[in-house]
CSV table of C-alpha atoms in Angstrom, one decimal:
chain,number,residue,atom,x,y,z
A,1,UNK,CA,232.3,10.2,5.2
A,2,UNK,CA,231.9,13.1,7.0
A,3,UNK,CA,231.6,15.6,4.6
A,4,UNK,CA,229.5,13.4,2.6
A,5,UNK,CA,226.9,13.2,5.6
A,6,UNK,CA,227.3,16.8,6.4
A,7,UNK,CA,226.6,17.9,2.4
A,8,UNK,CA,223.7,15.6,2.6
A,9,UNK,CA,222.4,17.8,5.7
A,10,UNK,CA,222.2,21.0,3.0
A,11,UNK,CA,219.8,19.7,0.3
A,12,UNK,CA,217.7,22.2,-0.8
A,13,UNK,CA,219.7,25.0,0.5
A,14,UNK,CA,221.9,27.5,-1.2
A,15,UNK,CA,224.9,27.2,-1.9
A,16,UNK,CA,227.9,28.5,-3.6
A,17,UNK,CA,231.1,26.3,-5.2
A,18,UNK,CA,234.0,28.3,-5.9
A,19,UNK,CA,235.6,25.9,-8.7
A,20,UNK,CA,239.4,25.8,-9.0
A,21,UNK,CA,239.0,28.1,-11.8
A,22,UNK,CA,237.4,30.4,-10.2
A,23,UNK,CA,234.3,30.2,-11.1
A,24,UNK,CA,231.4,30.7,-8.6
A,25,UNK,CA,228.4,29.2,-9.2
A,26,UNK,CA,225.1,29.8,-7.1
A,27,UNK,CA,222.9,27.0,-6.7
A,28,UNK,CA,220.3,24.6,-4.5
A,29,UNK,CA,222.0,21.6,-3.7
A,30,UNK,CA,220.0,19.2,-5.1
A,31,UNK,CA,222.5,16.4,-4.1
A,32,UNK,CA,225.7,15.2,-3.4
A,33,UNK,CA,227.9,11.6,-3.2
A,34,UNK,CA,230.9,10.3,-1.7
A,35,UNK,CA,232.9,11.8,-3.8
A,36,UNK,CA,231.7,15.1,-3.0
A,37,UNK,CA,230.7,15.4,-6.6
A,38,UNK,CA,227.6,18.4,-6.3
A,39,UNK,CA,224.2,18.7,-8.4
A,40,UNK,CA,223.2,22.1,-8.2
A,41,UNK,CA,219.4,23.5,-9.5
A,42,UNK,CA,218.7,27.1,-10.0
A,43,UNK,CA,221.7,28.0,-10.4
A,44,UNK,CA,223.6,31.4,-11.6
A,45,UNK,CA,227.2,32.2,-11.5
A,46,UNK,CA,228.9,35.2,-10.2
A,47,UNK,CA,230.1,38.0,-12.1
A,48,UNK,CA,227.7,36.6,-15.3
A,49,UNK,CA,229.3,39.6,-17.8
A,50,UNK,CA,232.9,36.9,-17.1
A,51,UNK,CA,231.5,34.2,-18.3
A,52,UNK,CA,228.5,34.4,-20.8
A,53,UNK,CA,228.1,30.9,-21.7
A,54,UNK,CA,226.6,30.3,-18.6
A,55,UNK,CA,224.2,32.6,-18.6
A,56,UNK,CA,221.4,29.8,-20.1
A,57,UNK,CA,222.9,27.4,-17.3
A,58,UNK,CA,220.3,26.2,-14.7
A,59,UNK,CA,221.3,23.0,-13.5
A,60,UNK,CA,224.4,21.6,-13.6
A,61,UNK,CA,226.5,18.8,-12.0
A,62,UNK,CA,230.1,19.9,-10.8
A,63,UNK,CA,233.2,16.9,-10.3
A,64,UNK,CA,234.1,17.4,-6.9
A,65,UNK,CA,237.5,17.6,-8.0
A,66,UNK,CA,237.2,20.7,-9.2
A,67,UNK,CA,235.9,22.4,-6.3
A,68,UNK,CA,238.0,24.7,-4.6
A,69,UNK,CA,235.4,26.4,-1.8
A,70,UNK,CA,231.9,25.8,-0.8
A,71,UNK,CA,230.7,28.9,0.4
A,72,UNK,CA,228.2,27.3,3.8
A,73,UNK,CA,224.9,29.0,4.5
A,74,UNK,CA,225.4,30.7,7.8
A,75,UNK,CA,222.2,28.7,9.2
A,76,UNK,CA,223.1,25.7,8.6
A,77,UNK,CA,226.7,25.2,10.3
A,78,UNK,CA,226.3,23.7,13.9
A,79,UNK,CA,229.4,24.1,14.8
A,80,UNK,CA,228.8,21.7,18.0
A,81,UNK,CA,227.6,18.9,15.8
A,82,UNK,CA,230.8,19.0,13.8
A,83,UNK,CA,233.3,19.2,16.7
A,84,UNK,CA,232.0,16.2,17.6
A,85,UNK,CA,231.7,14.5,13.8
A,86,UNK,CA,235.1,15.1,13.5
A,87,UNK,CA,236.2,13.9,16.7
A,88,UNK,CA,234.4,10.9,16.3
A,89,UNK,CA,236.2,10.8,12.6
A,90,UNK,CA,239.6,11.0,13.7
A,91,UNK,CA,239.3,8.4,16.5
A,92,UNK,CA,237.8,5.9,13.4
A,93,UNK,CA,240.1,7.1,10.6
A,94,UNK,CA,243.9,5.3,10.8
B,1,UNK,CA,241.0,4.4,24.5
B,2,UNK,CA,241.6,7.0,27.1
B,3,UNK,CA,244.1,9.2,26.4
B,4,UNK,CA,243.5,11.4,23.4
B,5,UNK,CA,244.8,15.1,22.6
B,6,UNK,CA,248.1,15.5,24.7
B,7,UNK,CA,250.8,14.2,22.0
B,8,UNK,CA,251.8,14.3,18.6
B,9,UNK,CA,252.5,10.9,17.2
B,10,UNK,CA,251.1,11.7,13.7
B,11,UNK,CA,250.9,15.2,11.5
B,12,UNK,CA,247.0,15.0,11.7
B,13,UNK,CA,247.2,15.1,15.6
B,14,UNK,CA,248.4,18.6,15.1
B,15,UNK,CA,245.3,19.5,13.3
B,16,UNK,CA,243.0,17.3,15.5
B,17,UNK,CA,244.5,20.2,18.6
B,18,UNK,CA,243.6,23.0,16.4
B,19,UNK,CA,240.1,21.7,16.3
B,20,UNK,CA,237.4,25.0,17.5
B,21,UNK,CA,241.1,26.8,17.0
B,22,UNK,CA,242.2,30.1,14.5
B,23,UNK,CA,244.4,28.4,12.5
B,24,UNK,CA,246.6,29.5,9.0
B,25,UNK,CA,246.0,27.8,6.0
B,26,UNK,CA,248.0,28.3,2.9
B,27,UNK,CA,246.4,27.4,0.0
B,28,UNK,CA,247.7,26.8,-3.9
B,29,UNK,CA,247.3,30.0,-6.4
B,30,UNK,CA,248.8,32.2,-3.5
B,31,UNK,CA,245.6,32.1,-1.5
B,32,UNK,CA,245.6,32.3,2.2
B,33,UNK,CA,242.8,31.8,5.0
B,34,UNK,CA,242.5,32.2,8.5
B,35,UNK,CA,239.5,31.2,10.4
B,36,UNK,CA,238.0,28.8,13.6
B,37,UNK,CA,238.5,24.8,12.2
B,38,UNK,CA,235.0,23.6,13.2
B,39,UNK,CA,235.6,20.3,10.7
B,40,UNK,CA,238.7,18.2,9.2
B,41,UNK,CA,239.1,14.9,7.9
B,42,UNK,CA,242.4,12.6,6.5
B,43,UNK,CA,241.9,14.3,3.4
B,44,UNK,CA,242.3,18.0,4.7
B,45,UNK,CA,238.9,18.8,3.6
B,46,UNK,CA,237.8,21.3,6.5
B,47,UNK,CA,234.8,23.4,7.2
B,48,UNK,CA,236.3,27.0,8.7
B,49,UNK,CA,234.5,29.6,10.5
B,50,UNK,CA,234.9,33.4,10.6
B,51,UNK,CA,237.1,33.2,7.6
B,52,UNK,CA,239.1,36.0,6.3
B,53,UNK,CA,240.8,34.7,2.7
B,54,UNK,CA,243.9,36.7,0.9
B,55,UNK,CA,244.5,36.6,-2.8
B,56,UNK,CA,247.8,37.8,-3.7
B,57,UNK,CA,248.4,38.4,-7.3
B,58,UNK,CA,251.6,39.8,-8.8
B,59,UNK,CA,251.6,42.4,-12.1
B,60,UNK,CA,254.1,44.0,-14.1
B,61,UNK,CA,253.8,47.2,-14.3
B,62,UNK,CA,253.9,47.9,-18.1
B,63,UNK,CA,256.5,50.8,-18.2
B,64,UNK,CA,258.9,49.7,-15.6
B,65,UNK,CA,258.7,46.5,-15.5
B,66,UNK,CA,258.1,46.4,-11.8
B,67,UNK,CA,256.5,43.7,-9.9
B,68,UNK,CA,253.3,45.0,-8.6
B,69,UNK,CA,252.1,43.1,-5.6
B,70,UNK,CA,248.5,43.2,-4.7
B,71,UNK,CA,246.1,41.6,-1.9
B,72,UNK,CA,243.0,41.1,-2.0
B,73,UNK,CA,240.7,40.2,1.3
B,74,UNK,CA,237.2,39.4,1.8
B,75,UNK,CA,235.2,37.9,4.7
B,76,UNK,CA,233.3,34.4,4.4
B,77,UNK,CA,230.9,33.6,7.2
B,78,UNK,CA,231.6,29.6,6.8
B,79,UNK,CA,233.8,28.2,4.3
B,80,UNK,CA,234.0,24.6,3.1
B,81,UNK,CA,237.7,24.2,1.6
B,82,UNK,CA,239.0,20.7,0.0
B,83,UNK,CA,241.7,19.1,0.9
B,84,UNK,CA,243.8,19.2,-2.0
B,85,UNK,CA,244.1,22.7,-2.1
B,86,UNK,CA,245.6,22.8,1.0
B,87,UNK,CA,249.6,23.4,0.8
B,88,UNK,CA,250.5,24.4,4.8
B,89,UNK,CA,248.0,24.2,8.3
B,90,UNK,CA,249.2,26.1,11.0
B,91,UNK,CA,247.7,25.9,14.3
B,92,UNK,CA,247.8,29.4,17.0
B,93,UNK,CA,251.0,29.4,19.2
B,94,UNK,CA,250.2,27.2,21.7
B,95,UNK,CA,251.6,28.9,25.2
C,1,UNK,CA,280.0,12.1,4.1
C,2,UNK,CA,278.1,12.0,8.2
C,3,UNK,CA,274.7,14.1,7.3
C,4,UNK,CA,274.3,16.3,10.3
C,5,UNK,CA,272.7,14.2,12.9
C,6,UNK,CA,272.1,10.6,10.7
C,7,UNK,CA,274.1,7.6,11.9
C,8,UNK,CA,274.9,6.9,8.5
C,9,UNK,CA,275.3,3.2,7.8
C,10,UNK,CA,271.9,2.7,10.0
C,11,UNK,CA,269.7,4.5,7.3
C,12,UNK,CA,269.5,2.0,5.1
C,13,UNK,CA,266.1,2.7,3.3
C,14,UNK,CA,264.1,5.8,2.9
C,15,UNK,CA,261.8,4.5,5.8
C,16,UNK,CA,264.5,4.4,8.1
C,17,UNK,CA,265.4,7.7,6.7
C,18,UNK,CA,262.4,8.9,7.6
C,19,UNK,CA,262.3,7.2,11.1
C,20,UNK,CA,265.8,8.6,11.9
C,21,UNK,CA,265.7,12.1,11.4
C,22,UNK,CA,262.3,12.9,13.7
C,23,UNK,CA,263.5,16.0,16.1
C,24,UNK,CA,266.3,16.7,14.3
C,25,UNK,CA,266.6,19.8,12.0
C,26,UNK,CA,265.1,19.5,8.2
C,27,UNK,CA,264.5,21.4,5.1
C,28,UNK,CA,261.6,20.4,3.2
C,29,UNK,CA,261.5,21.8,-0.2
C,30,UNK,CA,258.0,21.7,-1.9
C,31,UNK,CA,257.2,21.3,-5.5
C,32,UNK,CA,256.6,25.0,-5.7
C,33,UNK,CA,260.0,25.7,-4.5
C,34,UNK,CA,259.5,27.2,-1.8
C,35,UNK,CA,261.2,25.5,1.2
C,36,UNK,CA,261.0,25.0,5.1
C,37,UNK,CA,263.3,25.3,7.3
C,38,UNK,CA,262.8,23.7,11.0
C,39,UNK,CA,262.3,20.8,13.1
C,40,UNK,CA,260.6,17.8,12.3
C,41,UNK,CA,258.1,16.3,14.6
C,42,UNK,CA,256.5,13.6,12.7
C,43,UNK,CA,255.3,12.5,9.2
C,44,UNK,CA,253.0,9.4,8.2
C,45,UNK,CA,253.0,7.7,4.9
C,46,UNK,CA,251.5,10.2,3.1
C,47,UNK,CA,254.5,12.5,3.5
C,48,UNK,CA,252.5,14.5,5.7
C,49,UNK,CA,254.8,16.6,8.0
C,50,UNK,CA,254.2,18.4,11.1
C,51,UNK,CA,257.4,20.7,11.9
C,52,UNK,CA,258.1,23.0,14.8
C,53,UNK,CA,259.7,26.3,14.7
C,54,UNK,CA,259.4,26.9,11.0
C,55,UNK,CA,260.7,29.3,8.6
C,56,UNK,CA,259.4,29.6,5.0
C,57,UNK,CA,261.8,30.7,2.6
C,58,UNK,CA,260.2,32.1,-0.9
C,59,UNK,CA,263.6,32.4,-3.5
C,60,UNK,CA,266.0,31.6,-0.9
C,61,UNK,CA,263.6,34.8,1.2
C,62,UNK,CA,262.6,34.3,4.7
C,63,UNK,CA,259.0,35.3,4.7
C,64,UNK,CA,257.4,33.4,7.6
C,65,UNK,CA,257.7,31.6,10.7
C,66,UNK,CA,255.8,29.2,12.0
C,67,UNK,CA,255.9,27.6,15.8
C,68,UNK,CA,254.2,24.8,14.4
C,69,UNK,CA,253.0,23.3,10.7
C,70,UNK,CA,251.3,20.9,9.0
C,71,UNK,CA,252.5,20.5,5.4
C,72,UNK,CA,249.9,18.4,3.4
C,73,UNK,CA,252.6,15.3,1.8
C,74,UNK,CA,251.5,15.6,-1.7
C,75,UNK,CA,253.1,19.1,-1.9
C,76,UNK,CA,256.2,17.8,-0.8
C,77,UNK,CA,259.5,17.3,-3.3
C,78,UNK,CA,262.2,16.3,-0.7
C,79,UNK,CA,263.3,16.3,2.9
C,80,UNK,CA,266.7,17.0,4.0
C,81,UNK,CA,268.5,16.9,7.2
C,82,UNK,CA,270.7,20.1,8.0
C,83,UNK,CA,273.7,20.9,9.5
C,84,UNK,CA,272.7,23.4,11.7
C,85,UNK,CA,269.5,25.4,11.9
């Protein structure tokens, strides 16, 4: 749940998911669920000339299983707020 | 529950001691990172800081045949990795 | 047939495999092939593995060591005790 609650903290920022194909794609997150699947808006993928099909792309929703990186806005990490998030995690979890 | 940190009873204490730690991660398709682990859970997901990720990629070299080994590195600022990527974590000597 | 270390005739199923053989010296060969070489310190039921004094052997290749790791369980093909480290 963590990660669920901290991707929910970065609506409407920008992001980018490295997929395990390496595809990047650039996007706002527009929203994301428990299984860390990702809605992106707005988006445009790295090195375009790669892969032209997505050139017309705008939106698209990602599986989270095919993520391989999220690339965080720098802003947006309190790094604090997460040491604790996960300690409180771990002491929960098994 | 009072005592925390000290022991390792399961693997994920070993992460859990790492935490606001450089650590090692080796990833699958010959990818490595090291950065600060600001964020873990059971699944390995993890939110890294200061990140420096390696590619390595091996070529033949047309002519000879050779293996050509090369690495590639670039910087991320903060890196959100999932867990099932994630082959090997390993934490900074501890002294 | 005494595997280095296992009371054999007291392992009876792979659990109590598993429970024996903490602290003692094990190779842990992942699906990739690669394999490590060290000492066990725990593992849960996922097959995760923390080890200490690690060495990562790439096509029989030492290439790394490691004073401690954490290998995630679903990358993991076998563990084996050793005779000696």
């Amino acid at each position: 749940m963590l990660f669920y609650s901290y991707f929910k903290t970065l609506v409407g920022k920008e992001v980018t998911v490295e997929l395990k194909n390496d595809l990047a794609i650039t996007g706002i997150l527009h929203s994301v669920d428990q299984y860390l699947n990702i809605k992106l808006t707005n988006t445009h993928v790295q090195n375009e000339t790669k892969y032209p099909h997505m050139m017309s792309v705008r939106n698209c929703f990602i599986r989270g299983s095919v993520v391989r990186y999220v690339l965080l806005p720098a802003g947006s990490v309190d790094v604090e707020l997460l040491h604790d998030a996960t300690r409180r995690e771990a002491r929960a979890a098994p | 529950m009072g005592e925390e940190e000290a022991t390792v009873k399961e693997p994920l204490d070993l992460i859990k001691l790492s935490l606001d730690e450089r650590i090692y991660v080796k990833c699958r398709g010959e990818r490595e990172l090291r950065g600060r682990l600001h964020a873990y859970d059971q699944h390995l997901n993890m939110i890294l800081g200061e990140v420096e990720e390696t590619v390595t990629t091996v070529e033949i070299d047309d002519e000879t045949y050779e293996e050509i080994i090369k690495t590639q590195k670039r910087s991320i600022p903060f890196l959100f990795v999932r867990g099932d990527s994630v082959i090997l974590i390993s934490p900074p000597l501890r002294s | 047939m005494a595997e280095a270390g296992v009371v054999v005739g007291e392992a009876k199923t792979p659990s109590d495999f598993l429970k024996s053989i903490r602290g003692k010296p094990v190779i842990v060969k992942l699906n990739s092939g690669v394999d490590y070489r060290g000492i066990l310190a725990c593992l849960d039921g996922y097959m995760n593995i923390a080890m200490e004094q690690t060495e990562e052997y790439v096509n029989g290749q030492l290439k790394n060591k490691y004073g401690d790791a954490f290998i995630r369980g679903n990358n993991v093909l076998y563990i084996s005790t050793v005779r000696q480290q």
